[in-house]
Amino acid sequence: MHSGTSKRGVLPGFGITMGYSVLYISLVVLIPLSALLLNSTGLTWEKFWDVATDSRVLASYKVSFLTAAAAGLIDTVLGLLIAWVLVRYDFPGKSIFDAMIDLPFALPTAVAGVSLTAIYSANGWIGSLFEPLGIKIAFTPIGITLALMFIGIPFVVRTVQPVLQDLDAEVEEAAATLGASRFRTFRSVVLPELLPPLLTGFALAFARGIGEYGSVVFISGNMPMKTEIAPLLIMSKLEQFDYAGATAVALMLLIISFVLLLLINSLQRRVRKTAR
Protein backbone atom coordinates (compact mmCIF):
# COMPACT_ATOMS: atom_id res chain seq x y z
CA MET A 1 0.00 0.00 0.00
CA HIS A 2 1.16 3.50 -0.77
CA SER A 3 1.10 6.07 1.96
CA GLY A 4 -1.04 9.14 1.51
CA THR A 5 1.91 11.48 1.82
CA SER A 6 4.31 11.79 -1.06
CA LYS A 7 8.00 12.51 -0.80
CA ARG A 8 8.93 16.11 -1.32
CA GLY A 9 12.35 16.81 -2.73
CA VAL A 10 14.42 19.84 -1.88
CA LEU A 11 14.33 20.96 -5.52
CA PRO A 12 11.14 21.44 -7.57
CA GLY A 13 9.59 18.61 -9.57
CA PHE A 14 10.99 16.84 -12.58
CA GLY A 15 9.31 19.11 -15.13
CA ILE A 16 10.82 22.34 -13.80
CA THR A 17 14.30 20.98 -13.11
CA MET A 18 14.40 19.17 -16.46
CA GLY A 19 13.30 22.34 -18.24
CA TYR A 20 16.04 24.42 -16.63
CA SER A 21 18.60 21.69 -17.38
CA VAL A 22 17.65 21.51 -21.06
CA LEU A 23 17.66 25.34 -21.32
CA TYR A 24 21.10 25.60 -19.73
CA ILE A 25 22.60 22.85 -21.88
CA SER A 26 21.03 24.38 -24.99
CA LEU A 27 22.41 27.87 -24.32
CA VAL A 28 25.88 26.76 -23.26
CA VAL A 29 26.50 23.62 -25.34
CA LEU A 30 23.98 22.76 -28.03
CA ILE A 31 23.44 26.17 -29.64
CA PRO A 32 27.18 27.00 -29.99
CA LEU A 33 27.84 23.55 -31.46
CA SER A 34 24.85 23.96 -33.77
CA ALA A 35 26.33 27.24 -34.97
CA LEU A 36 29.52 25.37 -35.84
CA LEU A 37 27.53 22.82 -37.84
CA LEU A 38 25.56 25.57 -39.59
CA ASN A 39 28.77 27.34 -40.57
CA SER A 40 29.95 24.10 -42.10
CA THR A 41 26.96 24.01 -44.47
CA GLY A 42 28.75 26.47 -46.72
CA LEU A 43 31.51 23.89 -47.15
CA THR A 44 31.40 21.50 -50.02
CA TRP A 45 32.32 17.92 -49.24
CA GLU A 46 35.42 18.23 -51.41
CA LYS A 47 36.55 21.38 -49.56
CA PHE A 48 35.92 19.80 -46.18
CA TRP A 49 37.79 16.61 -47.11
CA ASP A 50 40.73 18.52 -48.61
CA VAL A 51 41.14 20.62 -45.45
CA ALA A 52 40.52 17.78 -42.97
CA THR A 53 43.01 15.43 -44.66
CA ASP A 54 45.72 18.00 -45.32
CA SER A 55 49.07 16.74 -44.04
CA ARG A 56 49.58 19.80 -41.82
CA VAL A 57 46.11 19.39 -40.28
CA LEU A 58 46.63 15.67 -39.68
CA ALA A 59 49.97 16.41 -38.02
CA SER A 60 48.30 18.95 -35.71
CA TYR A 61 45.65 16.37 -34.74
CA LYS A 62 48.38 13.87 -33.97
CA VAL A 63 50.24 16.32 -31.73
CA SER A 64 47.06 17.42 -29.92
CA PHE A 65 45.65 13.97 -29.23
CA LEU A 66 48.91 12.19 -28.39
CA THR A 67 50.13 14.87 -25.99
CA ALA A 68 46.67 15.18 -24.37
CA ALA A 69 46.48 11.41 -23.91
CA ALA A 70 50.02 11.22 -22.50
CA ALA A 71 49.37 14.10 -20.10
CA GLY A 72 46.06 12.55 -19.02
CA LEU A 73 47.66 9.18 -18.28
CA ILE A 74 50.52 10.72 -16.30
CA ASP A 75 48.08 12.96 -14.41
CA THR A 76 46.00 9.89 -13.56
CA VAL A 77 48.94 8.27 -11.77
CA LEU A 78 50.25 11.46 -10.15
CA GLY A 79 46.74 12.61 -9.26
CA LEU A 80 46.08 9.35 -7.43
CA LEU A 81 49.31 9.74 -5.43
CA ILE A 82 48.55 13.37 -4.56
CA ALA A 83 44.97 12.57 -3.52
CA TRP A 84 46.24 9.67 -1.41
CA VAL A 85 48.69 11.95 0.41
CA LEU A 86 46.04 14.62 1.02
CA VAL A 87 43.51 12.13 2.37
CA ARG A 88 45.62 9.64 4.31
CA TYR A 89 48.35 11.82 5.86
CA ASP A 90 48.58 14.92 8.02
CA PHE A 91 51.60 17.19 7.68
CA PRO A 92 52.51 20.86 8.19
CA GLY A 93 51.23 23.08 5.39
CA LYS A 94 48.68 20.54 4.20
CA SER A 95 45.96 23.16 3.67
CA ILE A 96 48.34 25.28 1.56
CA PHE A 97 49.38 22.24 -0.47
CA ASP A 98 45.72 21.35 -0.97
CA ALA A 99 44.88 24.88 -2.15
CA MET A 100 47.78 24.88 -4.61
CA ILE A 101 46.18 21.97 -6.49
CA ASP A 102 43.49 24.36 -7.74
CA LEU A 103 46.01 26.98 -8.88
CA PRO A 104 45.79 25.96 -12.58
CA PHE A 105 42.06 26.72 -12.42
CA ALA A 106 42.65 30.30 -11.26
CA LEU A 107 45.84 31.11 -13.16
CA PRO A 108 45.35 32.52 -16.69
CA THR A 109 46.55 29.92 -19.16
CA ALA A 110 48.70 32.43 -21.03
CA VAL A 111 50.57 33.26 -17.81
CA ALA A 112 51.09 29.54 -17.22
CA GLY A 113 52.42 29.14 -20.76
CA VAL A 114 54.92 31.98 -20.41
CA SER A 115 56.07 30.70 -17.01
CA LEU A 116 56.53 27.13 -18.21
CA THR A 117 58.42 28.31 -21.29
CA ALA A 118 60.78 30.40 -19.16
CA ILE A 119 61.47 27.47 -16.83
CA TYR A 120 61.86 24.70 -19.40
CA SER A 121 63.64 26.59 -22.19
CA ALA A 122 67.31 25.90 -22.88
CA ASN A 123 68.42 28.74 -20.58
CA GLY A 124 65.68 28.20 -17.99
CA TRP A 125 66.04 26.83 -14.47
CA ILE A 126 65.08 23.26 -15.37
CA GLY A 127 65.69 23.26 -19.11
CA SER A 128 69.34 24.22 -18.60
CA LEU A 129 69.87 21.05 -16.57
CA PHE A 130 68.69 18.83 -19.44
CA GLU A 131 70.28 20.80 -22.27
CA PRO A 132 73.82 19.37 -21.68
CA LEU A 133 72.28 15.88 -21.91
CA GLY A 134 70.88 16.66 -25.34
CA ILE A 135 67.28 16.70 -24.06
CA LYS A 136 65.13 19.61 -25.21
CA ILE A 137 61.90 20.23 -23.32
CA ALA A 138 60.53 23.55 -24.53
CA PHE A 139 59.40 23.72 -28.17
CA THR A 140 58.97 19.93 -28.32
CA PRO A 141 56.07 17.54 -27.66
CA ILE A 142 57.59 16.98 -24.21
CA GLY A 143 57.00 20.64 -23.35
CA ILE A 144 53.43 20.46 -24.66
CA THR A 145 52.79 17.39 -22.50
CA LEU A 146 54.14 19.16 -19.41
CA ALA A 147 51.89 22.16 -20.04
CA LEU A 148 48.86 19.88 -20.42
CA MET A 149 49.84 18.02 -17.26
CA PHE A 150 49.88 21.34 -15.41
CA ILE A 151 46.34 22.31 -16.43
CA GLY A 152 44.94 18.76 -16.11
CA ILE A 153 46.16 17.59 -12.70
CA PRO A 154 43.37 19.27 -10.66
CA PHE A 155 40.70 17.31 -12.54
CA VAL A 156 42.13 13.98 -11.42
CA VAL A 157 42.88 14.99 -7.83
CA ARG A 158 39.47 16.57 -7.20
CA THR A 159 37.69 13.60 -8.77
CA VAL A 160 39.54 10.93 -6.79
CA GLN A 161 39.86 12.78 -3.48
CA PRO A 162 36.21 12.59 -2.28
CA VAL A 163 35.92 8.91 -3.22
CA LEU A 164 39.12 8.14 -1.32
CA GLN A 165 37.80 10.04 1.71
CA ASP A 166 34.64 7.90 1.74
CA LEU A 167 36.64 4.68 1.39
CA ASP A 168 36.60 2.80 4.70
CA ALA A 169 40.16 2.21 5.90
CA GLU A 170 38.94 -0.68 8.07
CA VAL A 171 38.44 -2.78 4.92
CA GLU A 172 42.13 -2.40 4.12
CA GLU A 173 43.02 -3.30 7.71
CA ALA A 174 40.84 -6.40 7.46
CA ALA A 175 42.61 -7.46 4.28
CA ALA A 176 45.98 -6.97 5.95
CA THR A 177 44.78 -9.02 8.94
CA LEU A 178 43.89 -11.86 6.59
CA GLY A 179 47.43 -11.87 5.29
CA ALA A 180 47.10 -9.84 2.10
CA SER A 181 50.17 -7.91 1.03
CA ARG A 182 50.04 -4.15 0.50
CA PHE A 183 50.04 -4.56 -3.27
CA ARG A 184 47.27 -7.14 -3.22
CA THR A 185 45.21 -5.00 -0.82
CA PHE A 186 45.56 -2.03 -3.16
CA ARG A 187 44.82 -4.11 -6.27
CA SER A 188 41.86 -6.05 -4.88
CA VAL A 189 40.29 -3.63 -2.38
CA VAL A 190 41.24 -0.03 -3.17
CA LEU A 191 41.72 0.06 -6.95
CA PRO A 192 38.25 -1.31 -7.89
CA GLU A 193 36.68 1.55 -5.92
CA LEU A 194 38.97 4.18 -7.39
CA LEU A 195 38.90 3.02 -11.01
CA PRO A 196 35.66 4.84 -12.00
CA PRO A 197 36.79 8.24 -10.62
CA LEU A 198 40.24 7.70 -12.14
CA LEU A 199 38.64 7.17 -15.55
CA THR A 200 36.50 10.25 -15.01
CA GLY A 201 39.54 12.32 -14.06
CA PHE A 202 41.44 11.06 -17.10
CA ALA A 203 38.51 11.91 -19.39
CA LEU A 204 38.29 15.45 -17.98
CA ALA A 205 42.05 16.05 -18.22
CA PHE A 206 42.16 14.55 -21.72
CA ALA A 207 39.23 16.65 -22.95
CA ARG A 208 40.74 19.82 -21.49
CA GLY A 209 44.09 19.03 -23.09
CA ILE A 210 42.64 18.56 -26.58
CA GLY A 211 41.23 22.07 -26.70
CA GLU A 212 43.91 23.84 -24.64
CA TYR A 213 45.48 26.85 -26.33
CA GLY A 214 46.86 29.51 -23.96
CA SER A 215 49.28 27.40 -21.93
CA VAL A 216 50.54 25.49 -24.98
CA VAL A 217 50.95 28.16 -27.64
CA PHE A 218 54.18 29.53 -26.10
CA ILE A 219 55.94 26.35 -25.05
CA SER A 220 55.10 24.44 -28.24
CA GLY A 221 57.11 26.65 -30.59
CA ASN A 222 54.29 26.33 -33.18
CA MET A 223 56.40 24.47 -35.72
CA PRO A 224 54.18 23.04 -38.50
CA MET A 225 54.30 19.24 -38.81
CA LYS A 226 56.18 19.03 -35.48
CA THR A 227 54.70 20.95 -32.55
CA GLU A 228 51.70 22.75 -34.03
CA ILE A 229 48.46 21.97 -32.18
CA ALA A 230 45.00 21.88 -33.76
CA PRO A 231 43.55 24.87 -31.80
CA LEU A 232 46.47 27.02 -33.00
CA LEU A 233 45.82 25.97 -36.59
CA ILE A 234 42.18 27.01 -36.19
CA MET A 235 43.26 30.43 -34.90
CA SER A 236 45.74 30.80 -37.77
CA LYS A 237 43.01 30.13 -40.34
CA LEU A 238 40.69 32.61 -38.63
CA GLU A 239 43.39 35.30 -38.72
CA GLN A 240 43.75 34.62 -42.44
CA PHE A 241 39.94 34.96 -42.84
CA ASP A 242 39.77 31.35 -43.94
CA TYR A 243 36.53 30.71 -42.08
CA ALA A 244 35.64 27.64 -44.12
CA GLY A 245 39.01 26.03 -43.38
CA ALA A 246 38.82 26.90 -39.67
CA THR A 247 35.30 25.43 -39.50
CA ALA A 248 36.43 22.24 -41.20
CA VAL A 249 39.33 21.74 -38.77
CA ALA A 250 37.13 22.55 -35.76
CA LEU A 251 34.36 20.22 -36.93
CA MET A 252 36.77 17.34 -37.45
CA LEU A 253 38.30 17.99 -34.02
CA LEU A 254 34.81 17.98 -32.51
CA ILE A 255 33.87 14.68 -34.14
CA ILE A 256 37.07 12.89 -33.10
CA SER A 257 36.84 14.26 -29.54
CA PHE A 258 33.20 13.20 -29.22
CA VAL A 259 33.94 9.66 -30.40
CA LEU A 260 36.89 9.28 -28.01
CA LEU A 261 34.92 10.65 -25.04
CA LEU A 262 32.02 8.36 -25.92
CA LEU A 263 34.37 5.38 -25.80
CA ILE A 264 35.76 6.52 -22.44
CA ASN A 265 32.24 6.94 -21.03
CA SER A 266 31.30 3.46 -22.25
CA LEU A 267 34.38 2.07 -20.50
CA GLN A 268 33.34 3.91 -17.32
CA ARG A 269 29.90 2.28 -17.37
CA ARG A 270 31.43 -1.17 -17.82
CA VAL A 271 33.82 -0.60 -14.93
CA ARG A 272 30.96 0.52 -12.66
CA LYS A 273 28.89 -2.54 -13.57
CA THR A 274 31.86 -4.82 -12.90
CA ALA A 275 32.51 -3.11 -9.55
CA ARG A 276 28.93 -3.78 -8.49
mmCIF file of C-alpha atoms in Angstrom:
data_model
loop_
_atom_site.group_PDB
_atom_site.id
_atom_site.type_symbol
_atom_site.label_atom_id
_atom_site.label_comp_id
_atom_site.label_asym_id
_atom_site.label_seq_id
_atom_site.Cartn_x
_atom_site.Cartn_y
_atom_site.Cartn_z
ATOM 1 C CA MET A 1 0.000 0.000 0.000
ATOM 2 C CA HIS A 2 1.156 3.502 -0.765
ATOM 3 C CA SER A 3 1.105 6.068 1.962
ATOM 4 C CA GLY A 4 -1.035 9.136 1.505
ATOM 5 C CA THR A 5 1.913 11.477 1.821
ATOM 6 C CA SER A 6 4.306 11.791 -1.059
ATOM 7 C CA LYS A 7 7.997 12.513 -0.804
ATOM 8 C CA ARG A 8 8.931 16.111 -1.321
ATOM 9 C CA GLY A 9 12.353 16.809 -2.731
ATOM 10 C CA VAL A 10 14.420 19.843 -1.880
ATOM 11 C CA LEU A 11 14.328 20.959 -5.525
ATOM 12 C CA PRO A 12 11.137 21.444 -7.572
ATOM 13 C CA GLY A 13 9.586 18.612 -9.572
ATOM 14 C CA PHE A 14 10.989 16.841 -12.583
ATOM 15 C CA GLY A 15 9.307 19.113 -15.134
ATOM 16 C CA ILE A 16 10.816 22.339 -13.796
ATOM 17 C CA THR A 17 14.301 20.982 -13.111
ATOM 18 C CA MET A 18 14.405 19.170 -16.461
ATOM 19 C CA GLY A 19 13.296 22.339 -18.237
ATOM 20 C CA TYR A 20 16.040 24.420 -16.628
ATOM 21 C CA SER A 21 18.601 21.690 -17.376
ATOM 22 C CA VAL A 22 17.654 21.514 -21.057
ATOM 23 C CA LEU A 23 17.655 25.338 -21.323
ATOM 24 C CA TYR A 24 21.097 25.601 -19.727
ATOM 25 C CA ILE A 25 22.597 22.848 -21.882
ATOM 26 C CA SER A 26 21.033 24.379 -24.993
ATOM 27 C CA LEU A 27 22.407 27.868 -24.325
ATOM 28 C CA VAL A 28 25.884 26.760 -23.260
ATOM 29 C CA VAL A 29 26.500 23.619 -25.340
ATOM 30 C CA LEU A 30 23.980 22.760 -28.034
ATOM 31 C CA ILE A 31 23.436 26.172 -29.640
ATOM 32 C CA PRO A 32 27.180 26.995 -29.986
ATOM 33 C CA LEU A 33 27.839 23.549 -31.458
ATOM 34 C CA SER A 34 24.847 23.958 -33.774
ATOM 35 C CA ALA A 35 26.333 27.245 -34.973
ATOM 36 C CA LEU A 36 29.524 25.371 -35.838
ATOM 37 C CA LEU A 37 27.533 22.824 -37.841
ATOM 38 C CA LEU A 38 25.559 25.574 -39.591
ATOM 39 C CA ASN A 39 28.772 27.341 -40.566
ATOM 40 C CA SER A 40 29.950 24.097 -42.104
ATOM 41 C CA THR A 41 26.957 24.006 -44.469
ATOM 42 C CA GLY A 42 28.748 26.470 -46.717
ATOM 43 C CA LEU A 43 31.510 23.892 -47.151
ATOM 44 C CA THR A 44 31.400 21.501 -50.016
ATOM 45 C CA TRP A 45 32.319 17.918 -49.240
ATOM 46 C CA GLU A 46 35.419 18.232 -51.409
ATOM 47 C CA LYS A 47 36.549 21.377 -49.559
ATOM 48 C CA PHE A 48 35.924 19.802 -46.177
ATOM 49 C CA TRP A 49 37.786 16.614 -47.110
ATOM 50 C CA ASP A 50 40.728 18.523 -48.607
ATOM 51 C CA VAL A 51 41.143 20.615 -45.448
ATOM 52 C CA ALA A 52 40.523 17.775 -42.974
ATOM 53 C CA THR A 53 43.008 15.430 -44.663
ATOM 54 C CA ASP A 54 45.719 18.000 -45.321
ATOM 55 C CA SER A 55 49.072 16.745 -44.040
ATOM 56 C CA ARG A 56 49.575 19.797 -41.821
ATOM 57 C CA VAL A 57 46.109 19.394 -40.283
ATOM 58 C CA LEU A 58 46.632 15.673 -39.679
ATOM 59 C CA ALA A 59 49.967 16.408 -38.021
ATOM 60 C CA SER A 60 48.298 18.952 -35.707
ATOM 61 C CA TYR A 61 45.653 16.374 -34.737
ATOM 62 C CA LYS A 62 48.376 13.870 -33.974
ATOM 63 C CA VAL A 63 50.240 16.320 -31.730
ATOM 64 C CA SER A 64 47.062 17.422 -29.919
ATOM 65 C CA PHE A 65 45.646 13.968 -29.231
ATOM 66 C CA LEU A 66 48.905 12.187 -28.393
ATOM 67 C CA THR A 67 50.132 14.871 -25.986
ATOM 68 C CA ALA A 68 46.675 15.182 -24.373
ATOM 69 C CA ALA A 69 46.483 11.407 -23.908
ATOM 70 C CA ALA A 70 50.023 11.217 -22.496
ATOM 71 C CA ALA A 71 49.368 14.104 -20.105
ATOM 72 C CA GLY A 72 46.058 12.553 -19.023
ATOM 73 C CA LEU A 73 47.662 9.181 -18.282
ATOM 74 C CA ILE A 74 50.520 10.720 -16.299
ATOM 75 C CA ASP A 75 48.085 12.956 -14.410
ATOM 76 C CA THR A 76 45.999 9.891 -13.556
ATOM 77 C CA VAL A 77 48.936 8.266 -11.768
ATOM 78 C CA LEU A 78 50.246 11.455 -10.154
ATOM 79 C CA GLY A 79 46.740 12.614 -9.258
ATOM 80 C CA LEU A 80 46.078 9.351 -7.426
ATOM 81 C CA LEU A 81 49.307 9.741 -5.433
ATOM 82 C CA ILE A 82 48.552 13.368 -4.562
ATOM 83 C CA ALA A 83 44.972 12.571 -3.525
ATOM 84 C CA TRP A 84 46.239 9.669 -1.415
ATOM 85 C CA VAL A 85 48.695 11.950 0.408
ATOM 86 C CA LEU A 86 46.043 14.616 1.017
ATOM 87 C CA VAL A 87 43.507 12.128 2.372
ATOM 88 C CA ARG A 88 45.622 9.644 4.313
ATOM 89 C CA TYR A 89 48.347 11.819 5.863
ATOM 90 C CA ASP A 90 48.578 14.921 8.017
ATOM 91 C CA PHE A 91 51.597 17.191 7.680
ATOM 92 C CA PRO A 92 52.507 20.862 8.187
ATOM 93 C CA GLY A 93 51.234 23.082 5.390
ATOM 94 C CA LYS A 94 48.679 20.537 4.203
ATOM 95 C CA SER A 95 45.965 23.158 3.672
ATOM 96 C CA ILE A 96 48.341 25.283 1.562
ATOM 97 C CA PHE A 97 49.379 22.244 -0.469
ATOM 98 C CA ASP A 98 45.721 21.351 -0.970
ATOM 99 C CA ALA A 99 44.878 24.876 -2.148
ATOM 100 C CA MET A 100 47.777 24.878 -4.614
ATOM 101 C CA ILE A 101 46.180 21.975 -6.488
ATOM 102 C CA ASP A 102 43.487 24.360 -7.737
ATOM 103 C CA LEU A 103 46.006 26.976 -8.885
ATOM 104 C CA PRO A 104 45.794 25.956 -12.581
ATOM 105 C CA PHE A 105 42.055 26.716 -12.424
ATOM 106 C CA ALA A 106 42.647 30.296 -11.260
ATOM 107 C CA LEU A 107 45.836 31.105 -13.162
ATOM 108 C CA PRO A 108 45.355 32.523 -16.690
ATOM 109 C CA THR A 109 46.546 29.921 -19.158
ATOM 110 C CA ALA A 110 48.699 32.433 -21.035
ATOM 111 C CA VAL A 111 50.566 33.258 -17.810
ATOM 112 C CA ALA A 112 51.088 29.543 -17.217
ATOM 113 C CA GLY A 113 52.417 29.140 -20.758
ATOM 114 C CA VAL A 114 54.922 31.975 -20.405
ATOM 115 C CA SER A 115 56.072 30.702 -17.007
ATOM 116 C CA LEU A 116 56.534 27.130 -18.207
ATOM 117 C CA THR A 117 58.420 28.307 -21.291
ATOM 118 C CA ALA A 118 60.778 30.395 -19.156
ATOM 119 C CA ILE A 119 61.467 27.473 -16.831
ATOM 120 C CA TYR A 120 61.862 24.702 -19.398
ATOM 121 C CA SER A 121 63.644 26.586 -22.187
ATOM 122 C CA ALA A 122 67.311 25.896 -22.879
ATOM 123 C CA ASN A 123 68.418 28.745 -20.576
ATOM 124 C CA GLY A 124 65.676 28.204 -17.988
ATOM 125 C CA TRP A 125 66.042 26.828 -14.473
ATOM 126 C CA ILE A 126 65.075 23.261 -15.368
ATOM 127 C CA GLY A 127 65.692 23.260 -19.107
ATOM 128 C CA SER A 128 69.341 24.224 -18.604
ATOM 129 C CA LEU A 129 69.869 21.050 -16.567
ATOM 130 C CA PHE A 130 68.687 18.834 -19.439
ATOM 131 C CA GLU A 131 70.281 20.796 -22.265
ATOM 132 C CA PRO A 132 73.821 19.369 -21.684
ATOM 133 C CA LEU A 133 72.280 15.883 -21.911
ATOM 134 C CA GLY A 134 70.879 16.663 -25.336
ATOM 135 C CA ILE A 135 67.277 16.702 -24.061
ATOM 136 C CA LYS A 136 65.133 19.609 -25.209
ATOM 137 C CA ILE A 137 61.897 20.230 -23.319
ATOM 138 C CA ALA A 138 60.528 23.548 -24.525
ATOM 139 C CA PHE A 139 59.401 23.724 -28.166
ATOM 140 C CA THR A 140 58.970 19.934 -28.323
ATOM 141 C CA PRO A 141 56.066 17.543 -27.660
ATOM 142 C CA ILE A 142 57.590 16.984 -24.207
ATOM 143 C CA GLY A 143 57.002 20.635 -23.348
ATOM 144 C CA ILE A 144 53.431 20.463 -24.657
ATOM 145 C CA THR A 145 52.790 17.391 -22.498
ATOM 146 C CA LEU A 146 54.141 19.161 -19.414
ATOM 147 C CA ALA A 147 51.890 22.156 -20.040
ATOM 148 C CA LEU A 148 48.855 19.883 -20.421
ATOM 149 C CA MET A 149 49.843 18.023 -17.256
ATOM 150 C CA PHE A 150 49.877 21.338 -15.405
ATOM 151 C CA ILE A 151 46.340 22.307 -16.427
ATOM 152 C CA GLY A 152 44.939 18.761 -16.112
ATOM 153 C CA ILE A 153 46.163 17.586 -12.702
ATOM 154 C CA PRO A 154 43.366 19.269 -10.661
ATOM 155 C CA PHE A 155 40.701 17.314 -12.544
ATOM 156 C CA VAL A 156 42.131 13.977 -11.419
ATOM 157 C CA VAL A 157 42.881 14.993 -7.827
ATOM 158 C CA ARG A 158 39.470 16.570 -7.203
ATOM 159 C CA THR A 159 37.688 13.603 -8.765
ATOM 160 C CA VAL A 160 39.542 10.926 -6.793
ATOM 161 C CA GLN A 161 39.861 12.780 -3.478
ATOM 162 C CA PRO A 162 36.209 12.592 -2.280
ATOM 163 C CA VAL A 163 35.922 8.907 -3.215
ATOM 164 C CA LEU A 164 39.120 8.144 -1.323
ATOM 165 C CA GLN A 165 37.800 10.041 1.705
ATOM 166 C CA ASP A 166 34.640 7.900 1.741
ATOM 167 C CA LEU A 167 36.635 4.680 1.392
ATOM 168 C CA ASP A 168 36.604 2.800 4.700
ATOM 169 C CA ALA A 169 40.158 2.206 5.900
ATOM 170 C CA GLU A 170 38.940 -0.681 8.067
ATOM 171 C CA VAL A 171 38.439 -2.778 4.918
ATOM 172 C CA GLU A 172 42.134 -2.401 4.118
ATOM 173 C CA GLU A 173 43.018 -3.297 7.711
ATOM 174 C CA ALA A 174 40.843 -6.404 7.465
ATOM 175 C CA ALA A 175 42.614 -7.458 4.275
ATOM 176 C CA ALA A 176 45.983 -6.972 5.953
ATOM 177 C CA THR A 177 44.785 -9.020 8.943
ATOM 178 C CA LEU A 178 43.889 -11.856 6.594
ATOM 179 C CA GLY A 179 47.434 -11.870 5.293
ATOM 180 C CA ALA A 180 47.102 -9.841 2.098
ATOM 181 C CA SER A 181 50.171 -7.909 1.028
ATOM 182 C CA ARG A 182 50.036 -4.147 0.501
ATOM 183 C CA PHE A 183 50.045 -4.561 -3.267
ATOM 184 C CA ARG A 184 47.265 -7.140 -3.217
ATOM 185 C CA THR A 185 45.209 -4.997 -0.824
ATOM 186 C CA PHE A 186 45.556 -2.034 -3.160
ATOM 187 C CA ARG A 187 44.819 -4.111 -6.272
ATOM 188 C CA SER A 188 41.855 -6.050 -4.876
ATOM 189 C CA VAL A 189 40.290 -3.628 -2.376
ATOM 190 C CA VAL A 190 41.243 -0.034 -3.169
ATOM 191 C CA LEU A 191 41.724 0.061 -6.948
ATOM 192 C CA PRO A 192 38.254 -1.311 -7.891
ATOM 193 C CA GLU A 193 36.677 1.547 -5.916
ATOM 194 C CA LEU A 194 38.971 4.181 -7.392
ATOM 195 C CA LEU A 195 38.904 3.022 -11.008
ATOM 196 C CA PRO A 196 35.661 4.840 -11.998
ATOM 197 C CA PRO A 197 36.793 8.238 -10.617
ATOM 198 C CA LEU A 198 40.239 7.696 -12.138
ATOM 199 C CA LEU A 199 38.645 7.174 -15.552
ATOM 200 C CA THR A 200 36.502 10.252 -15.012
ATOM 201 C CA GLY A 201 39.544 12.325 -14.059
ATOM 202 C CA PHE A 202 41.443 11.060 -17.098
ATOM 203 C CA ALA A 203 38.508 11.912 -19.389
ATOM 204 C CA LEU A 204 38.290 15.452 -17.979
ATOM 205 C CA ALA A 205 42.047 16.046 -18.222
ATOM 206 C CA PHE A 206 42.162 14.549 -21.724
ATOM 207 C CA ALA A 207 39.229 16.648 -22.947
ATOM 208 C CA ARG A 208 40.737 19.818 -21.486
ATOM 209 C CA GLY A 209 44.087 19.025 -23.092
ATOM 210 C CA ILE A 210 42.639 18.558 -26.579
ATOM 211 C CA GLY A 211 41.234 22.069 -26.700
ATOM 212 C CA GLU A 212 43.907 23.840 -24.644
ATOM 213 C CA TYR A 213 45.478 26.849 -26.333
ATOM 214 C CA GLY A 214 46.857 29.505 -23.960
ATOM 215 C CA SER A 215 49.279 27.396 -21.928
ATOM 216 C CA VAL A 216 50.539 25.488 -24.982
ATOM 217 C CA VAL A 217 50.953 28.155 -27.645
ATOM 218 C CA PHE A 218 54.177 29.533 -26.095
ATOM 219 C CA ILE A 219 55.945 26.353 -25.054
ATOM 220 C CA SER A 220 55.097 24.440 -28.238
ATOM 221 C CA GLY A 221 57.106 26.645 -30.585
ATOM 222 C CA ASN A 222 54.294 26.327 -33.177
ATOM 223 C CA MET A 223 56.402 24.471 -35.722
ATOM 224 C CA PRO A 224 54.184 23.044 -38.504
ATOM 225 C CA MET A 225 54.300 19.238 -38.809
ATOM 226 C CA LYS A 226 56.181 19.025 -35.483
ATOM 227 C CA THR A 227 54.695 20.952 -32.548
ATOM 228 C CA GLU A 228 51.704 22.749 -34.025
ATOM 229 C CA ILE A 229 48.459 21.968 -32.182
ATOM 230 C CA ALA A 230 44.999 21.884 -33.756
ATOM 231 C CA PRO A 231 43.551 24.872 -31.800
ATOM 232 C CA LEU A 232 46.467 27.023 -32.998
ATOM 233 C CA LEU A 233 45.817 25.967 -36.588
ATOM 234 C CA ILE A 234 42.182 27.012 -36.188
ATOM 235 C CA MET A 235 43.264 30.431 -34.897
ATOM 236 C CA SER A 236 45.739 30.803 -37.772
ATOM 237 C CA LYS A 237 43.013 30.134 -40.335
ATOM 238 C CA LEU A 238 40.689 32.614 -38.632
ATOM 239 C CA GLU A 239 43.388 35.296 -38.717
ATOM 240 C CA GLN A 240 43.746 34.616 -42.445
ATOM 241 C CA PHE A 241 39.942 34.965 -42.837
ATOM 242 C CA ASP A 242 39.773 31.346 -43.944
ATOM 243 C CA TYR A 243 36.535 30.711 -42.076
ATOM 244 C CA ALA A 244 35.643 27.640 -44.116
ATOM 245 C CA GLY A 245 39.012 26.026 -43.380
ATOM 246 C CA ALA A 246 38.820 26.900 -39.667
ATOM 247 C CA THR A 247 35.299 25.435 -39.497
ATOM 248 C CA ALA A 248 36.430 22.238 -41.203
ATOM 249 C CA VAL A 249 39.332 21.739 -38.773
ATOM 250 C CA ALA A 250 37.126 22.548 -35.765
ATOM 251 C CA LEU A 251 34.363 20.223 -36.929
ATOM 252 C CA MET A 252 36.772 17.343 -37.449
ATOM 253 C CA LEU A 253 38.297 17.992 -34.020
ATOM 254 C CA LEU A 254 34.810 17.979 -32.508
ATOM 255 C CA ILE A 255 33.865 14.677 -34.140
ATOM 256 C CA ILE A 256 37.066 12.892 -33.098
ATOM 257 C CA SER A 257 36.842 14.255 -29.543
ATOM 258 C CA PHE A 258 33.205 13.198 -29.222
ATOM 259 C CA VAL A 259 33.944 9.659 -30.399
ATOM 260 C CA LEU A 260 36.886 9.284 -28.011
ATOM 261 C CA LEU A 261 34.924 10.650 -25.037
ATOM 262 C CA LEU A 262 32.018 8.364 -25.923
ATOM 263 C CA LEU A 263 34.372 5.377 -25.802
ATOM 264 C CA ILE A 264 35.758 6.515 -22.439
ATOM 265 C CA ASN A 265 32.238 6.936 -21.027
ATOM 266 C CA SER A 266 31.300 3.458 -22.252
ATOM 267 C CA LEU A 267 34.375 2.070 -20.501
ATOM 268 C CA GLN A 268 33.338 3.908 -17.319
ATOM 269 C CA ARG A 269 29.905 2.280 -17.369
ATOM 270 C CA ARG A 270 31.431 -1.168 -17.823
ATOM 271 C CA VAL A 271 33.819 -0.601 -14.933
ATOM 272 C CA ARG A 272 30.964 0.524 -12.664
ATOM 273 C CA LYS A 273 28.895 -2.542 -13.572
ATOM 274 C CA THR A 274 31.856 -4.815 -12.897
ATOM 275 C CA ALA A 275 32.506 -3.108 -9.548
ATOM 276 C CA ARG A 276 28.930 -3.776 -8.486
#
